[in-house]
Tab-separated table of C-alpha atoms in Angstrom:
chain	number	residue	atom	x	y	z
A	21	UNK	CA	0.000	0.000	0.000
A	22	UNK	CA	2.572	2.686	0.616
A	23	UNK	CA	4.757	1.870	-2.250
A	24	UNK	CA	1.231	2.070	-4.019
A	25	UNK	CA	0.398	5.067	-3.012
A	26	UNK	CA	3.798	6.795	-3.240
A	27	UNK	CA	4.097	6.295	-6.661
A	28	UNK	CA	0.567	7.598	-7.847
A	29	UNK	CA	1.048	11.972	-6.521
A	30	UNK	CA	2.563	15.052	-6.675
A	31	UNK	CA	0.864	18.780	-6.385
A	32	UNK	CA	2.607	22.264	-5.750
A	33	UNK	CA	2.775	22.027	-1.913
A	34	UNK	CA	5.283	22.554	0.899
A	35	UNK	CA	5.280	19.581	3.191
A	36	UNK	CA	5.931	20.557	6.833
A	37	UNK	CA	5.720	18.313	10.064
A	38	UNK	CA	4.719	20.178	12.871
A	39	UNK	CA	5.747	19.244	16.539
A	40	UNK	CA	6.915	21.513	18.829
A	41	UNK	CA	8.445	23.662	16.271
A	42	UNK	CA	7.957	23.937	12.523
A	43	UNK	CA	10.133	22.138	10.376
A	44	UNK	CA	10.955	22.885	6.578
A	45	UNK	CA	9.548	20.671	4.522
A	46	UNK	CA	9.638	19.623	1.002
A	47	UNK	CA	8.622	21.974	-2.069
A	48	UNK	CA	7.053	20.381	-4.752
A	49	UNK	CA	6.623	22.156	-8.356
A	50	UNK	CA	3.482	21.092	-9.810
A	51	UNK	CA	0.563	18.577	-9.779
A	52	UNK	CA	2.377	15.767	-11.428
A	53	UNK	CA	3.367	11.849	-11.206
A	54	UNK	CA	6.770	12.858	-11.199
A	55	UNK	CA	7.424	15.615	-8.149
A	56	UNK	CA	5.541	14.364	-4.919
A	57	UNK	CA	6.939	10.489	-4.129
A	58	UNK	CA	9.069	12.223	-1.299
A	59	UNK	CA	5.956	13.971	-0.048
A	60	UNK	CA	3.749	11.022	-0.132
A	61	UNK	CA	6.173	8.983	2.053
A	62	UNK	CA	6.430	11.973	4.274
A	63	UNK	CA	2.311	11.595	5.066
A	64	UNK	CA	2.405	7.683	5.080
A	65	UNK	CA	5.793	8.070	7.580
A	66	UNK	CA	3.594	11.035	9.680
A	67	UNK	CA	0.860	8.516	9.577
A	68	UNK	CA	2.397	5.228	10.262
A	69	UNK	CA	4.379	7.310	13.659
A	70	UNK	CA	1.008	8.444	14.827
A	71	UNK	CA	1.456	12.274	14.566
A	72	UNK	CA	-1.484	14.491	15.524
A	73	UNK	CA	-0.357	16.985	12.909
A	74	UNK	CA	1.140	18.065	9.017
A	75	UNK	CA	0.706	20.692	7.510
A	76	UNK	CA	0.916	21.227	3.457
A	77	UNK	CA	1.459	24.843	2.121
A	78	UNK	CA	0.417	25.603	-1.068
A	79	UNK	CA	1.310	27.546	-4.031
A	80	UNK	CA	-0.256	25.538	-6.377
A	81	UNK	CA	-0.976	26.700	-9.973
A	82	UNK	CA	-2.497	23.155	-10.240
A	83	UNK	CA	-1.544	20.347	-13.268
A	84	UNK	CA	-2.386	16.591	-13.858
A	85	UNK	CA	-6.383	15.650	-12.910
A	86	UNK	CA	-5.109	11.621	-12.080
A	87	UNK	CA	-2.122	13.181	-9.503
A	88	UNK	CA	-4.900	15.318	-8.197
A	89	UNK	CA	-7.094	12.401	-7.421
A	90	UNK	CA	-4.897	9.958	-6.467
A	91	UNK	CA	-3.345	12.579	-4.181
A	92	UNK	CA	-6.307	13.511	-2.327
A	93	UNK	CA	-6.702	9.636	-1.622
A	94	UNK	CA	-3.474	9.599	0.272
A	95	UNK	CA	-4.834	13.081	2.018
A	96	UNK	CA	-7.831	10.753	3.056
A	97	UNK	CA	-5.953	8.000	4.108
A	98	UNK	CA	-3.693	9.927	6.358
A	99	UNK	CA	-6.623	11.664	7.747
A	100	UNK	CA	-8.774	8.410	8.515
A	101	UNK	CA	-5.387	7.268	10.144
A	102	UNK	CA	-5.539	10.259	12.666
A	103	UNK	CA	-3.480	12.503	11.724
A	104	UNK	CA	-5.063	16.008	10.885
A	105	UNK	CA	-4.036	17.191	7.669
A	106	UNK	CA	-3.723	21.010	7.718
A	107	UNK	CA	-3.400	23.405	4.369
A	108	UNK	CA	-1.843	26.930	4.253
A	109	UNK	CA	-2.234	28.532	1.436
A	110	UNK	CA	0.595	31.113	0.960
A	111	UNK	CA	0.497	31.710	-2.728
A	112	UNK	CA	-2.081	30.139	-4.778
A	113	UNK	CA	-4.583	27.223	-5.165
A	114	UNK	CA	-5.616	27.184	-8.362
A	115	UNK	CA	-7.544	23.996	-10.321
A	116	UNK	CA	-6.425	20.680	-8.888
A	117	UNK	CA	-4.727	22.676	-6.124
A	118	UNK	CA	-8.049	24.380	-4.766
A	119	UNK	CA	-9.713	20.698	-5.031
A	120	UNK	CA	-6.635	19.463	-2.768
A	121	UNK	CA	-7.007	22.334	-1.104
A	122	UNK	CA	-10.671	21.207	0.469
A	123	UNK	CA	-9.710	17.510	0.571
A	124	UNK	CA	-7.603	19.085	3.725
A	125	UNK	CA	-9.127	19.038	7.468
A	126	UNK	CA	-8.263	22.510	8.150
A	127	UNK	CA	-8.166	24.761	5.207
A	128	UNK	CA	-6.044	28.463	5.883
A	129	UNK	CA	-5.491	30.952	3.832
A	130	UNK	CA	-2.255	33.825	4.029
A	131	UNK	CA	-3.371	37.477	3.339
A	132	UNK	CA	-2.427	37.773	-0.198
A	133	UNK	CA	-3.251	34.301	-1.311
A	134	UNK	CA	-5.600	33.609	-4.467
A	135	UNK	CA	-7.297	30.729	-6.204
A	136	UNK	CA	-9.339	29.513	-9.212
A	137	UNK	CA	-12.042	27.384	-9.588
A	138	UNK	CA	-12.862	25.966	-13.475
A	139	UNK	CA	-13.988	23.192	-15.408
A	140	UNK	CA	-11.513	20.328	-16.364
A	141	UNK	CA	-9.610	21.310	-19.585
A	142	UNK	CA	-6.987	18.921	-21.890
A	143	UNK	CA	-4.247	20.219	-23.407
A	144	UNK	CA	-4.671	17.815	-26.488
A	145	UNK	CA	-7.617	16.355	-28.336
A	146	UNK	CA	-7.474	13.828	-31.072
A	147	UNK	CA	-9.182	11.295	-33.358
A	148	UNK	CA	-12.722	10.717	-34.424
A	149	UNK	CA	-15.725	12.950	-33.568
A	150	UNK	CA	-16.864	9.681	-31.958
A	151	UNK	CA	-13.898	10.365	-29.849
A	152	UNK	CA	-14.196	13.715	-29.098
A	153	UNK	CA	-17.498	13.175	-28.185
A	154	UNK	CA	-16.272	10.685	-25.369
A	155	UNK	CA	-13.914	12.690	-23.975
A	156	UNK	CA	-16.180	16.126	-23.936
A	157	UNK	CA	-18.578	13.876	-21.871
A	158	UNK	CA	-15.694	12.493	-19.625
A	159	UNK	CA	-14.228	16.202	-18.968
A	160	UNK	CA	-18.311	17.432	-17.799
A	161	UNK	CA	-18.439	14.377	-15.994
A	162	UNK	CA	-14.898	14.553	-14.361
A	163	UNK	CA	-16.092	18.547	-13.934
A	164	UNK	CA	-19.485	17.883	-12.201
A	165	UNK	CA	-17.515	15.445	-9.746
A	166	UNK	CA	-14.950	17.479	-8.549
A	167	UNK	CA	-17.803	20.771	-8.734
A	168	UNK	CA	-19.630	18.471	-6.221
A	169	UNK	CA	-16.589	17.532	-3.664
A	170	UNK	CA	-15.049	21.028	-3.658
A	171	UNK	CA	-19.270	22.687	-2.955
A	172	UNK	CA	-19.431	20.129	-0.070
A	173	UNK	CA	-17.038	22.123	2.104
A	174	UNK	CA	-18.055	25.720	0.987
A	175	UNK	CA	-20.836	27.672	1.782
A	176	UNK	CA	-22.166	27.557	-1.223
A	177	UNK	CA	-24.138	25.260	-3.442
A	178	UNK	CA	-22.701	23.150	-6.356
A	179	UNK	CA	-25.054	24.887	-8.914
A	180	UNK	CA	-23.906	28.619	-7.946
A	181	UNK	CA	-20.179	26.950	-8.236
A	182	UNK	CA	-20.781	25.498	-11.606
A	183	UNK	CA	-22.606	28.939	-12.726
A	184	UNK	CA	-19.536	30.898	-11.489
A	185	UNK	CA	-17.206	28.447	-13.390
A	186	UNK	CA	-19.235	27.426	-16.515
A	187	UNK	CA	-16.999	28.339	-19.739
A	188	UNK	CA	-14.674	30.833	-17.660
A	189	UNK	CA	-12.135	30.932	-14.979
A	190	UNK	CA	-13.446	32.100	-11.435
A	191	UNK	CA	-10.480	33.834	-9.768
A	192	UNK	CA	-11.429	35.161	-6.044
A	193	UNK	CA	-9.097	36.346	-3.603
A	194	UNK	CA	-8.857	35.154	0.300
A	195	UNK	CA	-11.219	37.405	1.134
A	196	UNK	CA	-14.027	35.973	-1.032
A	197	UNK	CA	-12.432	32.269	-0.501
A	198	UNK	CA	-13.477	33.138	3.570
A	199	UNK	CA	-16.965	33.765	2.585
A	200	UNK	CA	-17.675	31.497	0.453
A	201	UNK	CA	-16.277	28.738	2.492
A	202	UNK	CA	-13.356	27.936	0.675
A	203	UNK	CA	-10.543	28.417	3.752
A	204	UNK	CA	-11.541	28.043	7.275
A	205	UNK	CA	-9.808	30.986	8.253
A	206	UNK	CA	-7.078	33.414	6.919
A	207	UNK	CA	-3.645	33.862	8.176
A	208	UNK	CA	-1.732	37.436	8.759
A	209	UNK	CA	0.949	37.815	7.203
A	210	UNK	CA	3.434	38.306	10.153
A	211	UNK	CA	1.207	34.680	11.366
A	212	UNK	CA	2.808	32.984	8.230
A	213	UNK	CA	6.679	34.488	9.012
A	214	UNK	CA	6.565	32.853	12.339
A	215	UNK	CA	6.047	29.550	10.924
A	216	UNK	CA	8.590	30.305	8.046
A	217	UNK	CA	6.120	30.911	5.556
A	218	UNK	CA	6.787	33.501	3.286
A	219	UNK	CA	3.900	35.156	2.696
A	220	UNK	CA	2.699	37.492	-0.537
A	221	UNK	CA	2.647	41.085	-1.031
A	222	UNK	CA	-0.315	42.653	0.004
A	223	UNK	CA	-0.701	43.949	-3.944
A	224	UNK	CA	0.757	40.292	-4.697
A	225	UNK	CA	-0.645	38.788	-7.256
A	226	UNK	CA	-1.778	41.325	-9.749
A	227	UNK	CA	-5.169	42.369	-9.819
A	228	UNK	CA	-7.657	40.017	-12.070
């Protein structure tokens, strides 16, 4: 099972192991098969040891919808182990990143931070109408799913979230990400330092 699991994630994320101080932890580039095998063991190794506590920060411009998935498994399996799996966002959660993002028991976001909700895209499409036929259906499909796991934590319903992301991107700051459910609860910026986060700019990133 951990081999398993190690080999199926990877997401834009800052793994740090909390005890009585903060530790650094690892930064990962993207949501990808190839960047979060160290991360994974790090959960399965925080879960195995019994730890109350790890935190993943996030700056997460998103990537690969299978890592994503397979990723928030792990998340689950740690969590269902006992060990609470907290989120700081510090950047950005953006795409698979904001659906990782509310996989997470406690979701926080830095002053500064931003994300974006939108509908599963491909980078390539090929062969037969037949087959682009399948695969439009698969991405509404894979789109409705993940529409109705990320709504389930928010405070608002999946068919305001699917208006708000149907044929655009929805971009909202940490302000709007607090009240529509998104984070828990946001972070200072001087918070964040203390636990050796570096934290955005207040006019960081540029307006939308």
């Amino acid at each position: 099972m951990r081999k398993m699991l190690a080999v199926l994630l990877s997401l834009l994320v800052s793994v740090t192991c909390y005890g009585d101080a903060p530790q650094r932890g690892l930064d990962i580039v993207d949501v990808s098969f190839m960047s979060l095998t160290p991360a994974a063991v790090r959960l399965l190794e925080a879960r195995e040891r019994g730890d109350k506590e790890i935190v993943l920060n996030f700056d997460s411009p998103g990537g690969d919808i299978k890592a994503m998935f397979a990723f928030a498994a792990l998340m689950r399996h740690v969590e269902l182990g006992g060990t609470k799996v907290v989120c700081v966002v510090h950047g950005m959660a953006a795409s698979a990143g904001l659906f990782l993002l509310q996989m997470c028991d406690e979701r926080i976001g830095v002053e500064g931070s931003i994300y974006l909700a939108h509908e599963v895209s491909v980078a390539e499409a090929g062969g037969k109408p037949a087959d682009l036929e399948k695969t439009a259906k698969m991405m509404r499909d894979l789109t409705h799913t993940m529409m109705v796991q990320m709504a389930a934590r928010m405070l608002i319903p999946v068919e305001e979230l699917e208006r708000r992301t149907h044929d655009t991107d929805y971009w909202f700051d940490y302000r709007e990400a607090l009240k529509i459910g998104a984070i828990d609860r946001v972070m200072t910026r001087a918070e964040a330092m203390k636990y050796g986060i570096v934290a955005p700019k207040e006019e960081y990133p540029p307006a939308l």
